[in-house]
Amino acid sequence: MNITIIGTGYVGLVTGACFSEVGHNVICVDCDEKKVELLQGGGIPIYEPGLEELVERNVAAGRLSFTSSTAEGVEKSDVIFIAVPTPPLDDGAVDLSFIERVAREIADCMTSYKIIVDKSTVPVKTGEKVADTIKRYCQADCDFDVISNPEFLREGFAVEDLMNPDRVVIGTTSDRPNEAMQKIYKPFNAPVIFTDINSAELIKHAANSFLAMKISYINAVAAICEASGANVEEVANGIGMDDRIGRRFLNASLGFGGSCFPKDLSAFIRISDELGYDFGLLKEVQKINASQMNRFVKKITDTLWILKGKTIGVLGLAFKQNTDDVRMSPAVDICQRLLKEGAFLRVYDPKAMDKAKEVLPDDGVLYIDKMDDVSKGCDALVIATEWPQFKELNLVKAKEAMTAPIIFDGRNLFDPVSVEQLGFTYKSIGR
Ligand code: UDX
């Protein structure tokens, strides 16, 4: 198939690379000319495991190319995916102006039948508005179908998730695009479900909100574990073995972050309000998420008393493992709170240091190149991201290097008994 993808962010670029990997011809379009130049020159604007090799291989095979011309993308392909950002607005609503602009641009250069696929996460009923916009702005006399095909990839596992999806959801009101969509997804060997457009759009918000709810649920249970002396990991294992519940997304933490869950929750609450339903359950999910960070910071201040002038080592800046993304990162949030109290930070992240430099203040933060050097002179260590390599931290050496052996583990990476046996004061989540 000849496919065009408009928007080369996490979703657009990885989707384009994976579609080309299974044999489709893909043109990736982006309005940011600098980004297009970077991609044309073999550079990759984001860190995502496996992506660089995938792009390199498919560009070399002539199946993947980059352009800043929407007209070129629309002309050369029958199926056009929209994968532009839908960022949050201050009031929790979603900024759909990028989607609307792309819809107008597509309408402007369409001269024959096109299938326009919305892959960006959008509020229910957006597909209808995209179709209306294209109809209004298209001068040529040609048919088109707008369909919804939400993306469920996780950052850090994007290639893996896209190549092996649990399911592919396609929302459409006409049968005409079905054959093309089946052809596009056939090589992925995943179950494909066809729904109406509104349902497909809702599936995405409902899925992300459900996962966020799972995390807030276990974080609330973690608070009860702390108060009662139970261990949240044992509780999560025990309930997770019930197939109806499942163990995944039951890791107690500093709370969820990233560019999706917080935004999608707010959007879903807002859409529900607009449709006349008060989604109180999801408001509580947000509240628990915020209180989780407050509870963690309180553990630090309860132990260290005064933070002003203290040196704190922070392991992790990305919002989760395997990514350089720091958007809505709980790790960055904690750094900001510690800095506000007057602490001095020694920070390390395997991938996210450059992006963190853009959001953290220059004063009071020292970026350390090696994980094992962070502890030097620290009054405490904070583990803020679940990078698996942090488990390999040499705790004996860390203890020697620290002023006081205290660890606040916001990701439950270590076994409390063995860390305490080494002489640390160790505080984690729900244990
Ligand atoms: C999420 C969805 O998983 C994905 O399907 C959707 O397409 C986009 O949003 P992503 O934001 O990349 O993906 O990350 P995810 O792995 O879901 O983690 C989100 C946040 O929840 C992270 O901050 C992570 O650390 C946190 N988390 C996750 C927990 O605190 N506990 C868990 O058990 C799982």
GROMACS .gro file of C-alpha atoms and ligand atoms in nm:
model
  465
    1MET     CA    1   0.000   0.000   0.000
    2ASN     CA    2   0.103   0.360  -0.052
    3ILE     CA    3   0.061   0.536   0.278
    4THR     CA    4   0.120   0.893   0.393
    5ILE     CA    5   0.156   0.984   0.758
    6ILE     CA    6   0.119   1.346   0.859
    7GLY     CA    7   0.308   1.423   1.181
    8THR     CA    8   0.640   1.262   1.276
    9GLY     CA    9   0.612   1.256   1.656
   10TYR     CA   10   0.624   0.936   1.862
   11VAL     CA   11   0.311   0.794   1.700
   12GLY     CA   12   0.361   0.914   1.342
   13LEU     CA   13   0.728   0.830   1.305
   14VAL     CA   14   0.709   0.486   1.466
   15THR     CA   15   0.392   0.400   1.273
   16GLY     CA   16   0.558   0.507   0.948
   17ALA     CA   17   0.870   0.304   1.023
   18CYS     CA   18   0.670  -0.008   1.115
   19PHE     CA   19   0.439   0.016   0.813
   20SER     CA   20   0.744   0.039   0.585
   21GLU     CA   21   0.908  -0.252   0.768
   22VAL     CA   22   0.621  -0.482   0.666
   23GLY     CA   23   0.650  -0.374   0.303
   24HIS     CA   24   0.428  -0.069   0.255
   25ASN     CA   25   0.557   0.247   0.084
   26VAL     CA   26   0.543   0.526   0.337
   27ILE     CA   27   0.584   0.902   0.309
   28CYS     CA   28   0.616   1.084   0.641
   29VAL     CA   29   0.515   1.450   0.631
   30ASP     CA   30   0.599   1.712   0.891
   31CYS     CA   31   0.556   2.089   0.881
   32ASP     CA   32   0.878   2.131   1.083
   33GLU     CA   33   1.136   2.159   0.805
   34LYS     CA   34   1.429   2.122   1.044
   35LYS     CA   35   1.291   1.791   1.165
   36VAL     CA   36   1.239   1.674   0.808
   37GLU     CA   37   1.598   1.768   0.722
   38LEU     CA   38   1.722   1.580   1.026
   39LEU     CA   39   1.524   1.270   0.927
   40GLN     CA   40   1.633   1.297   0.563
   41GLY     CA   41   1.994   1.308   0.686
   42GLY     CA   42   1.951   0.988   0.890
   43GLY     CA   43   1.893   1.156   1.230
   44ILE     CA   44   1.615   1.054   1.470
   45PRO     CA   45   1.454   1.329   1.681
   46ILE     CA   46   1.344   1.098   1.966
   47TYR     CA   47   1.493   0.805   2.155
   48GLU     CA   48   1.292   0.489   2.105
   49PRO     CA   49   1.451   0.143   2.124
   50GLY     CA   50   1.492  -0.014   1.779
   51LEU     CA   51   1.361   0.287   1.588
   52GLU     CA   52   1.689   0.413   1.441
   53GLU     CA   53   1.775   0.078   1.281
   54LEU     CA   54   1.421   0.043   1.148
   55VAL     CA   55   1.425   0.386   0.986
   56GLU     CA   56   1.772   0.336   0.842
   57ARG     CA   57   1.682  -0.002   0.691
   58ASN     CA   58   1.360   0.113   0.530
   59VAL     CA   59   1.496   0.441   0.397
   60ALA     CA   60   1.779   0.239   0.237
   61ALA     CA   61   1.523  -0.001   0.088
   62GLY     CA   62   1.338   0.297  -0.065
   63ARG     CA   63   1.016   0.228   0.124
   64LEU     CA   64   1.033   0.522   0.367
   65SER     CA   65   1.083   0.889   0.288
   66PHE     CA   66   1.031   1.228   0.452
   67THR     CA   67   0.895   1.555   0.320
   68SER     CA   68   0.752   1.881   0.446
   69SER     CA   69   0.504   1.894   0.156
   70THR     CA   70   0.152   1.780   0.247
   71ALA     CA   71   0.057   1.811  -0.121
   72GLU     CA   72   0.322   1.553  -0.216
   73GLY     CA   73   0.203   1.316   0.056
   74VAL     CA   74  -0.162   1.350  -0.041
   75GLU     CA   75  -0.096   1.312  -0.412
   76LYS     CA   76   0.118   1.001  -0.386
   77SER     CA   77  -0.092   0.796  -0.141
   78ASP     CA   78  -0.442   0.653  -0.118
   79VAL     CA   79  -0.443   0.631   0.259
   80ILE     CA   80  -0.347   0.932   0.469
   81PHE     CA   81  -0.293   0.897   0.842
   82ILE     CA   82  -0.318   1.202   1.066
   83ALA     CA   83  -0.077   1.169   1.360
   84VAL     CA   84  -0.036   1.527   1.480
   85PRO     CA   85  -0.033   1.635   1.846
   86THR     CA   86  -0.355   1.698   2.036
   87PRO     CA   87  -0.211   1.880   2.339
   88PRO     CA   88  -0.410   1.975   2.647
   89LEU     CA   89  -0.548   2.326   2.692
   90ASP     CA   90  -0.539   2.497   3.032
   91ASP     CA   91  -0.902   2.407   3.106
   92GLY     CA   92  -0.848   2.032   3.045
   93ALA     CA   93  -0.998   2.042   2.694
   94VAL     CA   94  -0.799   1.921   2.393
   95ASP     CA   95  -0.639   2.153   2.140
   96LEU     CA   96  -0.767   2.021   1.808
   97SER     CA   97  -0.630   2.306   1.598
   98PHE     CA   98  -0.347   2.091   1.451
   99ILE     CA   99  -0.600   1.828   1.339
  100GLU     CA  100  -0.825   2.094   1.188
  101ARG     CA  101  -0.535   2.254   1.002
  102VAL     CA  102  -0.423   1.922   0.858
  103ALA     CA  103  -0.782   1.843   0.754
  104ARG     CA  104  -0.793   2.172   0.561
  105GLU     CA  105  -0.453   2.107   0.404
  106ILE     CA  106  -0.560   1.761   0.288
  107ALA     CA  107  -0.886   1.902   0.150
  108ASP     CA  108  -0.688   2.163  -0.036
  109CYS     CA  109  -0.481   1.918  -0.237
  110MET     CA  110  -0.717   1.621  -0.277
  111THR     CA  111  -0.796   1.537  -0.638
  112SER     CA  112  -0.910   1.174  -0.609
  113TYR     CA  113  -1.067   0.935  -0.354
  114LYS     CA  114  -0.869   0.923  -0.028
  115ILE     CA  115  -0.903   0.738   0.298
  116ILE     CA  116  -0.819   0.977   0.581
  117VAL     CA  117  -0.734   0.795   0.901
  118ASP     CA  118  -0.719   0.971   1.234
  119LYS     CA  119  -0.451   0.813   1.454
  120SER     CA  120  -0.413   1.102   1.699
  121THR     CA  121  -0.596   1.064   2.030
  122VAL     CA  122  -0.907   1.279   1.997
  123PRO     CA  123  -1.235   1.338   2.180
  124VAL     CA  124  -1.535   1.139   2.062
  125LYS     CA  125  -1.709   1.301   1.762
  126THR     CA  126  -1.387   1.452   1.622
  127GLY     CA  127  -1.405   1.226   1.314
  128GLU     CA  128  -1.740   1.384   1.224
  129LYS     CA  129  -1.584   1.730   1.248
  130VAL     CA  130  -1.283   1.628   1.036
  131ALA     CA  131  -1.519   1.494   0.767
  132ASP     CA  132  -1.725   1.817   0.774
  133THR     CA  133  -1.407   2.027   0.745
  134ILE     CA  134  -1.275   1.831   0.448
  135LYS     CA  135  -1.611   1.853   0.274
  136ARG     CA  136  -1.623   2.229   0.330
  137TYR     CA  137  -1.271   2.301   0.204
  138CYS     CA  138  -1.232   2.050  -0.078
  139GLN     CA  139  -1.270   2.224  -0.415
  140ALA     CA  140  -1.229   1.912  -0.629
  141ASP     CA  141  -1.518   1.679  -0.690
  142CYS     CA  142  -1.388   1.369  -0.515
  143ASP     CA  143  -1.505   1.118  -0.255
  144PHE     CA  144  -1.329   1.048   0.069
  145ASP     CA  145  -1.378   0.853   0.389
  146VAL     CA  146  -1.268   0.962   0.733
  147ILE     CA  147  -1.200   0.677   0.973
  148SER     CA  148  -1.062   0.640   1.323
  149ASN     CA  149  -0.772   0.409   1.403
  150PRO     CA  150  -0.646   0.488   1.755
  151GLU     CA  151  -0.291   0.399   1.850
  152PHE     CA  152  -0.215   0.213   2.173
  153LEU     CA  153   0.167   0.210   2.169
  154ARG     CA  154   0.363   0.282   2.485
  155GLU     CA  155   0.666   0.509   2.465
  156GLY     CA  156   0.982   0.311   2.524
  157PHE     CA  157   0.816   0.001   2.373
  158ALA     CA  158   0.667   0.172   2.069
  159VAL     CA  159   0.825  -0.046   1.800
  160GLU     CA  160   0.746  -0.365   1.992
  161ASP     CA  161   0.385  -0.255   2.054
  162LEU     CA  162   0.330  -0.150   1.694
  163MET     CA  163   0.476  -0.465   1.546
  164ASN     CA  164   0.276  -0.687   1.785
  165PRO     CA  165  -0.048  -0.506   1.867
  166ASP     CA  166  -0.301  -0.666   2.106
  167ARG     CA  167  -0.571  -0.544   1.871
  168VAL     CA  168  -0.629  -0.301   1.588
  169VAL     CA  169  -0.937  -0.082   1.620
  170ILE     CA  170  -1.090   0.066   1.306
  171GLY     CA  171  -1.387   0.298   1.332
  172THR     CA  172  -1.573   0.362   1.010
  173THR     CA  173  -1.923   0.430   0.886
  174SER     CA  174  -1.868   0.301   0.534
  175ASP     CA  175  -1.742  -0.033   0.397
  176ARG     CA  176  -1.531   0.126   0.126
  177PRO     CA  177  -1.208   0.169   0.329
  178ASN     CA  178  -1.225  -0.177   0.489
  179GLU     CA  179  -1.026  -0.366   0.227
  180ALA     CA  180  -0.741  -0.112   0.228
  181MET     CA  181  -0.725  -0.108   0.607
  182GLN     CA  182  -0.723  -0.488   0.622
  183LYS     CA  183  -0.439  -0.492   0.370
  184ILE     CA  184  -0.238  -0.242   0.575
  185TYR     CA  185  -0.272  -0.441   0.895
  186LYS     CA  186  -0.262  -0.797   0.755
  187PRO     CA  187   0.117  -0.837   0.805
  188PHE     CA  188   0.081  -0.759   1.176
  189ASN     CA  189  -0.127  -1.071   1.245
  190ALA     CA  190  -0.339  -0.897   1.506
  191PRO     CA  191  -0.712  -0.916   1.567
  192VAL     CA  192  -0.883  -0.629   1.384
  193ILE     CA  193  -1.211  -0.497   1.519
  194PHE     CA  194  -1.438  -0.272   1.318
  195THR     CA  195  -1.660  -0.026   1.505
  196ASP     CA  196  -1.838   0.299   1.432
  197ILE     CA  197  -1.615   0.610   1.447
  198ASN     CA  198  -1.743   0.742   1.779
  199SER     CA  199  -1.685   0.406   1.949
  200ALA     CA  200  -1.330   0.382   1.815
  201GLU     CA  201  -1.252   0.730   1.947
  202LEU     CA  202  -1.402   0.640   2.284
  203ILE     CA  203  -1.209   0.313   2.305
  204LYS     CA  204  -0.883   0.507   2.322
  205HIS     CA  205  -0.989   0.744   2.602
  206ALA     CA  206  -1.166   0.465   2.791
  207ALA     CA  207  -0.860   0.235   2.768
  208ASN     CA  208  -0.611   0.495   2.889
  209SER     CA  209  -0.842   0.609   3.169
  210PHE     CA  210  -0.890   0.248   3.279
  211LEU     CA  211  -0.513   0.191   3.294
  212ALA     CA  212  -0.464   0.516   3.487
  213MET     CA  213  -0.740   0.400   3.722
  214LYS     CA  214  -0.552   0.073   3.779
  215ILE     CA  215  -0.239   0.265   3.879
  216SER     CA  216  -0.429   0.499   4.113
  217TYR     CA  217  -0.606   0.199   4.262
  218ILE     CA  218  -0.282   0.026   4.353
  219ASN     CA  219  -0.134   0.354   4.476
  220ALA     CA  220  -0.433   0.395   4.709
  221VAL     CA  221  -0.385   0.035   4.824
  222ALA     CA  222  -0.017   0.123   4.881
  223ALA     CA  223  -0.122   0.394   5.126
  224ILE     CA  224  -0.327   0.135   5.319
  225CYS     CA  225  -0.031  -0.106   5.310
  226GLU     CA  226   0.195   0.160   5.463
  227ALA     CA  227  -0.058   0.228   5.737
  228SER     CA  228  -0.113  -0.139   5.813
  229GLY     CA  229   0.232  -0.290   5.762
  230ALA     CA  230   0.128  -0.494   5.456
  231ASN     CA  231   0.337  -0.513   5.139
  232VAL     CA  232   0.181  -0.366   4.822
  233GLU     CA  233   0.385  -0.591   4.595
  234GLU     CA  234   0.253  -0.903   4.760
  235VAL     CA  235  -0.099  -0.760   4.742
  236ALA     CA  236  -0.052  -0.674   4.371
  237ASN     CA  237   0.080  -1.024   4.299
  238GLY     CA  238  -0.209  -1.178   4.488
  239ILE     CA  239  -0.481  -0.982   4.313
  240GLY     CA  240  -0.301  -0.979   3.978
  241MET     CA  241  -0.312  -1.360   3.957
  242ASP     CA  242  -0.685  -1.331   3.909
  243ASP     CA  243  -0.718  -1.332   3.529
  244ARG     CA  244  -1.004  -1.088   3.553
  245ILE     CA  245  -0.771  -0.832   3.712
  246GLY     CA  246  -0.422  -0.908   3.571
  247ARG     CA  247  -0.088  -0.807   3.723
  248ARG     CA  248   0.011  -0.543   3.464
  249PHE     CA  249  -0.022  -0.174   3.557
  250LEU     CA  250  -0.038  -0.261   3.925
  251ASN     CA  251   0.307  -0.126   4.012
  252ALA     CA  252   0.278   0.126   4.292
  253SER     CA  253   0.478   0.437   4.207
  254LEU     CA  254   0.514   0.812   4.237
  255GLY     CA  255   0.202   0.827   4.021
  256PHE     CA  256   0.158   0.817   3.646
  257GLY     CA  257   0.294   1.087   3.416
  258GLY     CA  258   0.381   1.129   3.051
  259SER     CA  259   0.210   1.295   2.761
  260CYS     CA  260  -0.090   1.060   2.755
  261PHE     CA  261  -0.250   0.951   3.083
  262PRO     CA  262  -0.277   1.293   3.255
  263LYS     CA  263  -0.397   1.457   2.934
  264ASP     CA  264  -0.637   1.182   2.831
  265LEU     CA  265  -0.793   1.163   3.177
  266SER     CA  266  -0.861   1.537   3.181
  267ALA     CA  267  -0.999   1.521   2.831
  268PHE     CA  268  -1.227   1.226   2.907
  269ILE     CA  269  -1.361   1.394   3.223
  270ARG     CA  270  -1.425   1.709   3.024
  271ILE     CA  271  -1.595   1.531   2.732
  272SER     CA  272  -1.814   1.340   2.979
  273ASP     CA  273  -1.911   1.670   3.144
  274GLU     CA  274  -2.002   1.816   2.807
  275LEU     CA  275  -2.213   1.510   2.733
  276GLY     CA  276  -2.393   1.551   3.065
  277TYR     CA  277  -2.217   1.287   3.278
  278ASP     CA  278  -2.012   1.370   3.586
  279PHE     CA  279  -1.728   1.114   3.573
  280GLY     CA  280  -1.648   1.142   3.945
  281LEU     CA  281  -1.457   0.812   3.941
  282LEU     CA  282  -1.194   0.957   3.707
  283LYS     CA  283  -1.173   1.278   3.910
  284GLU     CA  284  -1.079   1.060   4.206
  285VAL     CA  285  -0.813   0.887   3.992
  286GLN     CA  286  -0.656   1.229   3.931
  287LYS     CA  287  -0.680   1.319   4.299
  288ILE     CA  288  -0.506   0.999   4.409
  289ASN     CA  289  -0.234   1.057   4.151
  290ALA     CA  290  -0.162   1.405   4.285
  291SER     CA  291  -0.168   1.291   4.648
  292GLN     CA  292   0.077   1.009   4.571
  293MET     CA  293   0.351   1.262   4.493
  294ASN     CA  294   0.261   1.468   4.802
  295ARG     CA  295   0.287   1.158   5.022
  296PHE     CA  296   0.629   1.076   4.877
  297VAL     CA  297   0.764   1.428   4.931
  298LYS     CA  298   0.633   1.415   5.289
  299LYS     CA  299   0.836   1.097   5.346
  300ILE     CA  300   1.146   1.288   5.240
  301THR     CA  301   1.076   1.594   5.458
  302ASP     CA  302   0.968   1.380   5.755
  303THR     CA  303   1.304   1.202   5.740
  304LEU     CA  304   1.545   1.480   5.638
  305TRP     CA  305   1.353   1.755   5.825
  306ILE     CA  306   1.515   2.058   5.655
  307LEU     CA  307   1.593   2.030   5.284
  308LYS     CA  308   1.761   2.368   5.246
  309GLY     CA  309   2.131   2.312   5.182
  310LYS     CA  310   2.097   1.932   5.162
  311THR     CA  311   2.244   1.743   4.867
  312ILE     CA  312   2.007   1.490   4.717
  313GLY     CA  313   2.093   1.244   4.442
  314VAL     CA  314   1.813   1.174   4.195
  315LEU     CA  315   1.821   0.865   3.974
  316GLY     CA  316   1.585   0.909   3.681
  317LEU     CA  317   1.437   1.210   3.503
  318ALA     CA  318   1.227   1.049   3.227
  319PHE     CA  319   0.859   0.990   3.303
  320LYS     CA  320   0.929   0.615   3.282
  321GLN     CA  321   1.194   0.370   3.168
  322ASN     CA  322   1.321   0.335   2.809
  323THR     CA  323   1.248   0.689   2.698
  324ASP     CA  324   1.405   1.034   2.691
  325ASP     CA  325   1.063   1.195   2.733
  326VAL     CA  326   1.025   1.424   3.035
  327ARG     CA  327   0.679   1.559   2.960
  328MET     CA  328   0.467   1.551   3.281
  329SER     CA  329   0.744   1.345   3.435
  330PRO     CA  330   0.694   1.264   3.805
  331ALA     CA  331   1.077   1.257   3.829
  332VAL     CA  332   1.106   1.616   3.706
  333ASP     CA  333   0.820   1.714   3.937
  334ILE     CA  334   1.005   1.576   4.236
  335CYS     CA  335   1.325   1.758   4.135
  336GLN     CA  336   1.132   2.084   4.112
  337ARG     CA  337   0.980   2.032   4.456
  338LEU     CA  338   1.316   1.952   4.616
  339LEU     CA  339   1.478   2.254   4.449
  340LYS     CA  340   1.198   2.477   4.576
  341GLU     CA  341   1.279   2.365   4.931
  342GLY     CA  342   1.642   2.471   4.875
  343ALA     CA  343   1.802   2.130   4.813
  344PHE     CA  344   2.097   2.088   4.579
  345LEU     CA  345   2.053   1.804   4.328
  346ARG     CA  346   2.292   1.557   4.167
  347VAL     CA  347   2.090   1.395   3.889
  348TYR     CA  348   2.136   1.114   3.640
  349ASP     CA  349   1.923   0.956   3.368
  350PRO     CA  350   2.049   0.719   3.096
  351LYS     CA  351   1.862   0.905   2.817
  352ALA     CA  352   1.667   1.205   2.942
  353MET     CA  353   1.939   1.445   3.069
  354ASP     CA  354   1.931   1.673   2.763
  355LYS     CA  355   1.555   1.704   2.764
  356ALA     CA  356   1.555   1.758   3.144
  357LYS     CA  357   1.801   2.047   3.102
  358GLU     CA  358   1.535   2.226   2.899
  359VAL     CA  359   1.280   2.212   3.182
  360LEU     CA  360   1.482   2.220   3.505
  361PRO     CA  361   1.644   2.543   3.627
  362ASP     CA  362   2.023   2.577   3.578
  363ASP     CA  363   2.082   2.667   3.941
  364GLY     CA  364   2.109   2.389   4.194
  365VAL     CA  365   2.123   2.094   3.952
  366LEU     CA  366   2.439   1.905   3.865
  367TYR     CA  367   2.410   1.651   3.581
  368ILE     CA  368   2.624   1.346   3.654
  369ASP     CA  369   2.748   1.124   3.370
  370LYS     CA  370   2.762   0.795   3.556
  371MET     CA  371   2.497   0.639   3.777
  372ASP     CA  372   2.752   0.526   4.035
  373ASP     CA  373   2.890   0.881   4.079
  374VAL     CA  374   2.557   1.033   4.181
  375SER     CA  375   2.577   0.937   4.551
  376LYS     CA  376   2.893   1.137   4.624
  377GLY     CA  377   2.830   1.366   4.922
  378CYS     CA  378   2.453   1.305   4.917
  379ASP     CA  379   2.231   1.329   5.224
  380ALA     CA  380   1.984   1.102   5.047
  381LEU     CA  381   1.916   0.927   4.717
  382VAL     CA  382   1.580   0.941   4.539
  383ILE     CA  383   1.485   0.682   4.278
  384ALA     CA  384   1.236   0.850   4.050
  385THR     CA  385   1.222   0.643   3.727
  386GLU     CA  386   1.196   0.266   3.689
  387TRP     CA  387   1.504   0.220   3.464
  388PRO     CA  388   1.601  -0.145   3.521
  389GLN     CA  389   1.974  -0.060   3.529
  390PHE     CA  390   1.923   0.132   3.855
  391LYS     CA  391   1.887  -0.209   4.020
  392GLU     CA  392   2.256  -0.261   3.942
  393LEU     CA  393   2.360   0.040   4.152
  394ASN     CA  394   2.653  -0.058   4.374
  395LEU     CA  395   2.487   0.005   4.710
  396VAL     CA  396   2.798  -0.066   4.917
  397LYS     CA  397   2.994   0.201   4.728
  398ALA     CA  398   2.696   0.436   4.733
  399LYS     CA  399   2.678   0.410   5.111
  400GLU     CA  400   3.048   0.491   5.146
  401ALA     CA  401   3.011   0.794   4.918
  402MET     CA  402   2.704   0.936   5.091
  403THR     CA  403   2.694   1.171   5.388
  404ALA     CA  404   2.397   0.978   5.524
  405PRO     CA  405   2.276   0.640   5.393
  406ILE     CA  406   1.912   0.713   5.308
  407ILE     CA  407   1.720   0.597   5.000
  408PHE     CA  408   1.372   0.708   4.896
  409ASP     CA  409   1.264   0.462   4.631
  410GLY     CA  410   0.967   0.595   4.435
  411ARG     CA  411   0.965   0.290   4.208
  412ASN     CA  412   1.015  -0.003   4.448
  413LEU     CA  413   1.327  -0.119   4.264
  414PHE     CA  414   1.506  -0.266   4.566
  415ASP     CA  415   1.425  -0.533   4.818
  416PRO     CA  416   1.368  -0.347   5.149
  417VAL     CA  417   1.523  -0.618   5.370
  418SER     CA  418   1.852  -0.641   5.180
  419VAL     CA  419   1.891  -0.263   5.151
  420GLU     CA  420   1.825  -0.217   5.523
  421GLN     CA  421   2.072  -0.496   5.602
  422LEU     CA  422   2.340  -0.287   5.429
  423GLY     CA  423   2.272  -0.012   5.682
  424PHE     CA  424   2.044   0.216   5.479
  425THR     CA  425   1.730   0.389   5.594
  426TYR     CA  426   1.506   0.281   5.308
  427LYS     CA  427   1.161   0.420   5.229
  428SER     CA  428   0.966   0.292   4.931
  429ILE     CA  429   0.602   0.287   4.825
  430GLY     CA  430   0.351   0.070   5.011
  431ARG     CA  431   0.607  -0.156   5.174
  432UDX     C1  432   0.019   0.506   2.762
  432UDX     C2  433  -0.058   0.378   2.727
  432UDX     O1  434  -0.002   0.267   2.798
  432UDX     C3  435  -0.056   0.354   2.576
  432UDX     O2  436  -0.136   0.242   2.545
  432UDX     C4  437  -0.107   0.478   2.505
  432UDX     O3  438  -0.101   0.461   2.365
  432UDX     C5  439  -0.031   0.602   2.546
  432UDX     O4  440  -0.033   0.616   2.690
  432UDX     P1  441   0.277   0.573   2.783
  432UDX     O5  442   0.228   0.708   2.830
  432UDX     O6  443   0.382   0.566   2.679
  432UDX     O7  444   0.156   0.485   2.727
  432UDX     O8  445   0.335   0.497   2.913
  432UDX     P2  446   0.288   0.380   3.011
  432UDX     O9  447   0.383   0.269   3.001
  432UDX    O10  448   0.145   0.348   2.997
  432UDX    O11  449   0.312   0.453   3.152
  432UDX     C6  450   0.241   0.573   3.188
  432UDX     C7  451   0.281   0.617   3.327
  432UDX    O12  452   0.230   0.528   3.426
  432UDX     C8  453   0.432   0.624   3.351
  432UDX    O13  454   0.461   0.738   3.429
  432UDX     C9  455   0.461   0.497   3.428
  432UDX    O14  456   0.575   0.504   3.506
  432UDX    C10  457   0.334   0.486   3.513
  432UDX     N1  458   0.304   0.349   3.559
  432UDX    C11  459   0.280   0.251   3.467
  432UDX    C12  460   0.295   0.323   3.694
  432UDX    O15  461   0.315   0.411   3.778
  432UDX     N2  462   0.265   0.195   3.734
  432UDX    C13  463   0.240   0.094   3.646
  432UDX    O16  464   0.211  -0.019   3.690
  432UDX    C14  465   0.248   0.122   3.508
   0.00000   0.00000   0.00000
